[in-house]
PDB file of C-alpha atoms in Angstrom:
ATOM      1  CA  MET A  88       0.000   0.000   0.000  1.00  0.00           C
ATOM      2  CA  ARG A  89       2.862   2.344   0.787  1.00  0.00           C
ATOM      3  CA  ARG A  90       4.285   1.917  -2.753  1.00  0.00           C
ATOM      4  CA  ILE A  91       0.971   2.866  -4.351  1.00  0.00           C
ATOM      5  CA  PHE A  92       0.956   6.116  -2.373  1.00  0.00           C
ATOM      6  CA  LEU A  93       4.645   6.832  -2.915  1.00  0.00           C
ATOM      7  CA  LEU A  94       4.612   6.521  -6.726  1.00  0.00           C
ATOM      8  CA  PRO A  95       2.052   9.325  -7.360  1.00  0.00           C
ATOM      9  CA  LEU A  96       3.852  11.489  -4.809  1.00  0.00           C
ATOM     10  CA  LEU A  97       7.178  11.063  -6.609  1.00  0.00           C
ATOM     11  CA  ALA A  98       5.526  11.729  -9.976  1.00  0.00           C
ATOM     12  CA  ALA A  99       3.972  14.948  -8.659  1.00  0.00           C
ATOM     13  CA  ALA A 100       7.331  16.095  -7.256  1.00  0.00           C
ATOM     14  CA  PHE A 101       9.006  15.460 -10.619  1.00  0.00           C
ATOM     15  CA  VAL A 102       6.350  17.393 -12.555  1.00  0.00           C
ATOM     16  CA  PHE A 103       6.603  20.309 -10.127  1.00  0.00           C
ATOM     17  CA  SER A 104      10.397  20.460 -10.346  1.00  0.00           C
ATOM     18  CA  VAL A 105      10.360  20.386 -14.164  1.00  0.00           C
ATOM     19  CA  SER A 106       7.677  23.083 -14.408  1.00  0.00           C
ATOM     20  CA  ALA A 107       9.494  25.279 -11.892  1.00  0.00           C
ATOM     21  CA  ALA A 108      12.742  25.029 -13.855  1.00  0.00           C
ATOM     22  CA  TRP A 109      10.945  25.692 -17.152  1.00  0.00           C
ATOM     23  CA  GLY A 110       9.288  28.822 -15.775  1.00  0.00           C
ATOM     24  CA  ALA A 111      12.481  30.247 -14.336  1.00  0.00           C
ATOM     25  CA  ALA A 112      13.735  33.613 -15.519  1.00  0.00           C
ATOM     26  CA  PRO A 113      15.763  33.510 -18.731  1.00  0.00           C
ATOM     27  CA  THR A 114      19.532  33.490 -18.499  1.00  0.00           C
ATOM     28  CA  GLU A 115      22.141  33.850 -21.197  1.00  0.00           C
ATOM     29  CA  PRO A 116      21.713  31.057 -23.748  1.00  0.00           C
ATOM     30  CA  PRO A 117      24.359  28.324 -23.781  1.00  0.00           C
ATOM     31  CA  ALA A 118      27.159  28.741 -26.334  1.00  0.00           C
ATOM     32  CA  SER A 119      25.524  26.078 -28.501  1.00  0.00           C
ATOM     33  CA  LEU A 120      22.569  28.458 -28.903  1.00  0.00           C
ATOM     34  CA  ALA A 121      24.450  31.648 -29.782  1.00  0.00           C
ATOM     35  CA  CYS A 122      21.719  32.169 -32.389  1.00  0.00           C
ATOM     36  CA  LEU A 123      19.449  33.159 -29.467  1.00  0.00           C
ATOM     37  CA  ASP A 124      21.931  35.463 -27.712  1.00  0.00           C
ATOM     38  CA  ILE A 125      20.821  39.085 -28.138  1.00  0.00           C
ATOM     39  CA  ASN A 126      24.036  41.101 -27.901  1.00  0.00           C
ATOM     40  CA  GLY A 127      22.991  44.435 -29.352  1.00  0.00           C
ATOM     41  CA  GLY A 128      20.157  46.560 -30.561  1.00  0.00           C
ATOM     42  CA  THR A 129      20.292  50.079 -31.896  1.00  0.00           C
ATOM     43  CA  GLY A 130      18.654  52.417 -34.329  1.00  0.00           C
ATOM     44  CA  PHE A 131      15.188  52.349 -32.815  1.00  0.00           C
ATOM     45  CA  SER A 132      13.082  55.223 -34.037  1.00  0.00           C
ATOM     46  CA  TRP A 133       9.405  56.086 -33.870  1.00  0.00           C
ATOM     47  CA  ASP A 134       7.536  58.750 -35.797  1.00  0.00           C
ATOM     48  CA  GLY A 135       4.397  58.460 -33.657  1.00  0.00           C
ATOM     49  CA  THR A 136       2.976  55.753 -35.934  1.00  0.00           C
ATOM     50  CA  THR A 137       5.677  53.314 -37.087  1.00  0.00           C
ATOM     51  CA  LEU A 138       8.422  52.053 -34.794  1.00  0.00           C
ATOM     52  CA  THR A 139      11.483  50.529 -36.469  1.00  0.00           C
ATOM     53  CA  GLY A 140      14.766  49.135 -35.216  1.00  0.00           C
ATOM     54  CA  SER A 141      16.951  46.073 -35.047  1.00  0.00           C
ATOM     55  CA  ILE A 142      18.699  43.712 -32.676  1.00  0.00           C
ATOM     56  CA  THR A 143      21.902  41.778 -33.300  1.00  0.00           C
ATOM     57  CA  LEU A 144      22.632  38.199 -32.329  1.00  0.00           C
ATOM     58  CA  SER A 145      25.900  36.440 -31.512  1.00  0.00           C
ATOM     59  CA  ALA A 146      25.336  34.112 -34.499  1.00  0.00           C
ATOM     60  CA  PRO A 147      22.893  33.880 -37.410  1.00  0.00           C
ATOM     61  CA  ALA A 148      19.271  33.396 -36.312  1.00  0.00           C
ATOM     62  CA  CYS A 149      18.112  29.886 -35.394  1.00  0.00           C
ATOM     63  CA  LYS A 150      15.717  28.359 -37.913  1.00  0.00           C
ATOM     64  CA  GLN A 151      13.286  27.607 -35.084  1.00  0.00           C
ATOM     65  CA  GLY A 152      14.022  30.866 -33.253  1.00  0.00           C
ATOM     66  CA  VAL A 153      11.353  33.468 -32.662  1.00  0.00           C
ATOM     67  CA  TYR A 154      12.531  37.037 -32.103  1.00  0.00           C
ATOM     68  CA  THR A 155       9.905  39.377 -30.649  1.00  0.00           C
ATOM     69  CA  LEU A 156       9.922  43.095 -29.897  1.00  0.00           C
ATOM     70  CA  TYR A 157       7.578  44.239 -27.125  1.00  0.00           C
ATOM     71  CA  VAL A 158       6.389  47.836 -26.780  1.00  0.00           C
ATOM     72  CA  LEU A 159       5.370  49.135 -23.358  1.00  0.00           C
ATOM     73  CA  ASP A 160       3.654  52.444 -22.623  1.00  0.00           C
ATOM     74  CA  GLN A 161       6.417  53.187 -20.125  1.00  0.00           C
ATOM     75  CA  ALA A 162       9.129  51.469 -18.100  1.00  0.00           C
ATOM     76  CA  GLY A 163       7.622  49.452 -15.280  1.00  0.00           C
ATOM     77  CA  ASP A 164       4.529  48.402 -17.226  1.00  0.00           C
ATOM     78  CA  THR A 165       3.889  44.694 -17.527  1.00  0.00           C
ATOM     79  CA  THR A 166       1.265  44.645 -20.285  1.00  0.00           C
ATOM     80  CA  PRO A 167       2.635  45.466 -23.752  1.00  0.00           C
ATOM     81  CA  LEU A 168       0.831  47.926 -26.015  1.00  0.00           C
ATOM     82  CA  THR A 169       1.815  45.657 -28.889  1.00  0.00           C
ATOM     83  CA  SER A 170       4.471  43.241 -30.044  1.00  0.00           C
ATOM     84  CA  ALA A 171       5.807  41.927 -33.343  1.00  0.00           C
ATOM     85  CA  GLN A 172       8.124  39.212 -34.566  1.00  0.00           C
ATOM     86  CA  GLY A 173      11.244  40.309 -36.384  1.00  0.00           C
ATOM     87  CA  THR A 174      12.810  39.193 -39.645  1.00  0.00           C
ATOM     88  CA  PRO A 175      16.456  38.124 -40.061  1.00  0.00           C
ATOM     89  CA  VAL A 176      18.346  40.157 -42.682  1.00  0.00           C
ATOM     90  CA  GLY A 177      21.802  40.136 -44.215  1.00  0.00           C
ATOM     91  CA  ALA A 178      23.962  37.350 -42.797  1.00  0.00           C
ATOM     92  CA  GLY A 179      21.080  36.443 -40.466  1.00  0.00           C
ATOM     93  CA  ASP A 180      22.535  37.884 -37.276  1.00  0.00           C
ATOM     94  CA  VAL A 181      20.478  41.079 -37.512  1.00  0.00           C
ATOM     95  CA  ILE A 182      16.742  40.982 -36.785  1.00  0.00           C
ATOM     96  CA  MET A 183      14.688  43.883 -38.165  1.00  0.00           C
ATOM     97  CA  PHE A 184      11.436  45.100 -36.642  1.00  0.00           C
ATOM     98  CA  SER A 185       8.778  47.420 -38.024  1.00  0.00           C
ATOM     99  CA  LEU A 186       5.437  47.811 -36.299  1.00  0.00           C
ATOM    100  CA  LEU A 187       2.575  50.229 -35.862  1.00  0.00           C
ATOM    101  CA  VAL A 188       2.464  51.809 -32.394  1.00  0.00           C
ATOM    102  CA  SER A 189      -0.079  54.226 -30.998  1.00  0.00           C
ATOM    103  CA  ASP A 190       0.575  56.055 -27.726  1.00  0.00           C
ATOM    104  CA  GLN A 191      -0.724  59.344 -26.325  1.00  0.00           C
ATOM    105  CA  ASP A 192       2.389  60.797 -24.674  1.00  0.00           C
ATOM    106  CA  GLY A 193       4.887  60.240 -27.513  1.00  0.00           C
ATOM    107  CA  THR A 194       7.164  57.992 -25.439  1.00  0.00           C
ATOM    108  CA  VAL A 195       7.288  54.183 -25.362  1.00  0.00           C
ATOM    109  CA  CYS A 196       9.698  51.608 -23.981  1.00  0.00           C
ATOM    110  CA  VAL A 197      10.869  48.552 -25.979  1.00  0.00           C
ATOM    111  CA  TYR A 198      12.627  45.265 -25.274  1.00  0.00           C
ATOM    112  CA  ALA A 199      13.226  42.116 -27.309  1.00  0.00           C
ATOM    113  CA  THR A 200      13.155  38.397 -26.568  1.00  0.00           C
ATOM    114  CA  SER A 201      14.494  35.308 -28.292  1.00  0.00           C
ATOM    115  CA  SER A 202      12.687  32.012 -27.863  1.00  0.00           C
ATOM    116  CA  ILE A 203      12.145  28.524 -29.204  1.00  0.00           C
ATOM    117  CA  GLY A 204       8.918  26.633 -28.609  1.00  0.00           C
ATOM    118  CA  GLY A 205       7.625  29.302 -26.241  1.00  0.00           C
ATOM    119  CA  ARG A 206      10.681  29.138 -23.962  1.00  0.00           C
ATOM    120  CA  VAL A 207      12.408  32.511 -23.666  1.00  0.00           C
ATOM    121  CA  PHE A 208      16.193  32.184 -23.772  1.00  0.00           C
ATOM    122  CA  ASP A 209      17.252  35.844 -23.738  1.00  0.00           C
ATOM    123  CA  VAL A 210      15.788  39.277 -23.071  1.00  0.00           C
ATOM    124  CA  GLY A 211      17.408  42.238 -24.796  1.00  0.00           C
ATOM    125  CA  ALA A 212      17.332  45.635 -23.105  1.00  0.00           C
ATOM    126  CA  PRO A 213      19.990  48.188 -22.123  1.00  0.00           C
ATOM    127  CA  ASP A 214      22.172  47.030 -19.225  1.00  0.00           C
ATOM    128  CA  GLY A 215      20.389  47.430 -15.898  1.00  0.00           C
ATOM    129  CA  GLN A 216      17.110  48.528 -17.462  1.00  0.00           C
ATOM    130  CA  GLN A 217      13.801  46.831 -18.200  1.00  0.00           C
ATOM    131  CA  CYS A 218      13.487  48.458 -21.616  1.00  0.00           C
ATOM    132  CA  LEU A 219      14.790  51.163 -23.962  1.00  0.00           C
ATOM    133  CA  VAL A 220      12.852  54.436 -23.980  1.00  0.00           C
ATOM    134  CA  VAL A 221      12.051  55.613 -27.508  1.00  0.00           C
ATOM    135  CA  ASP A 222      10.267  58.865 -28.233  1.00  0.00           C
ATOM    136  CA  THR A 223       9.009  60.660 -31.307  1.00  0.00           C
ATOM    137  CA  THR A 224      12.009  63.027 -31.362  1.00  0.00           C
ATOM    138  CA  GLY A 225      14.271  60.135 -32.408  1.00  0.00           C
ATOM    139  CA  SER A 226      16.857  61.095 -29.806  1.00  0.00           C
ATOM    140  CA  SER A 227      16.694  57.942 -27.686  1.00  0.00           C
ATOM    141  CA  GLY A 228      17.404  55.026 -30.029  1.00  0.00           C
ATOM    142  CA  GLY A 229      21.168  54.777 -29.691  1.00  0.00           C
ATOM    143  CA  THR A 230      21.487  52.856 -26.420  1.00  0.00           C
ATOM    144  CA  PRO A 231      22.512  49.254 -27.157  1.00  0.00           C
ATOM    145  CA  PHE A 232      20.754  46.133 -25.913  1.00  0.00           C
ATOM    146  CA  HIS A 233      22.598  43.363 -24.071  1.00  0.00           C
TER     147      HIS A 233
END
């Protein structure tokens, strides 16, 4: 009888430990997945309607990789105004974004993620910040992502 009780308990513990590890915060991707390592991002500009910019990767984009740019109303927000997937260009280590963004105050905050199968491997934003502030003056897009 003890074995019958112990087996479901062990199975539940295993499922919990796997789900907890899967949901953990992203860290730098392993070297074998350099195609998911966001190591730069500059040139973000916004004219009040269309936001454009790019991120760079440590290696050409993974075939299964999904690269997403999120736009927040301001730093500290948790619900994006919008998001869009980017397109690899050139040698494949640059991901371009272009998306329509509407915001009342003329300032938004952007960050990028790289993922495979829904698992986020890297988050790109300026060092020590949640996101990069971009405004309609075009003066804020030069800070690199890491």
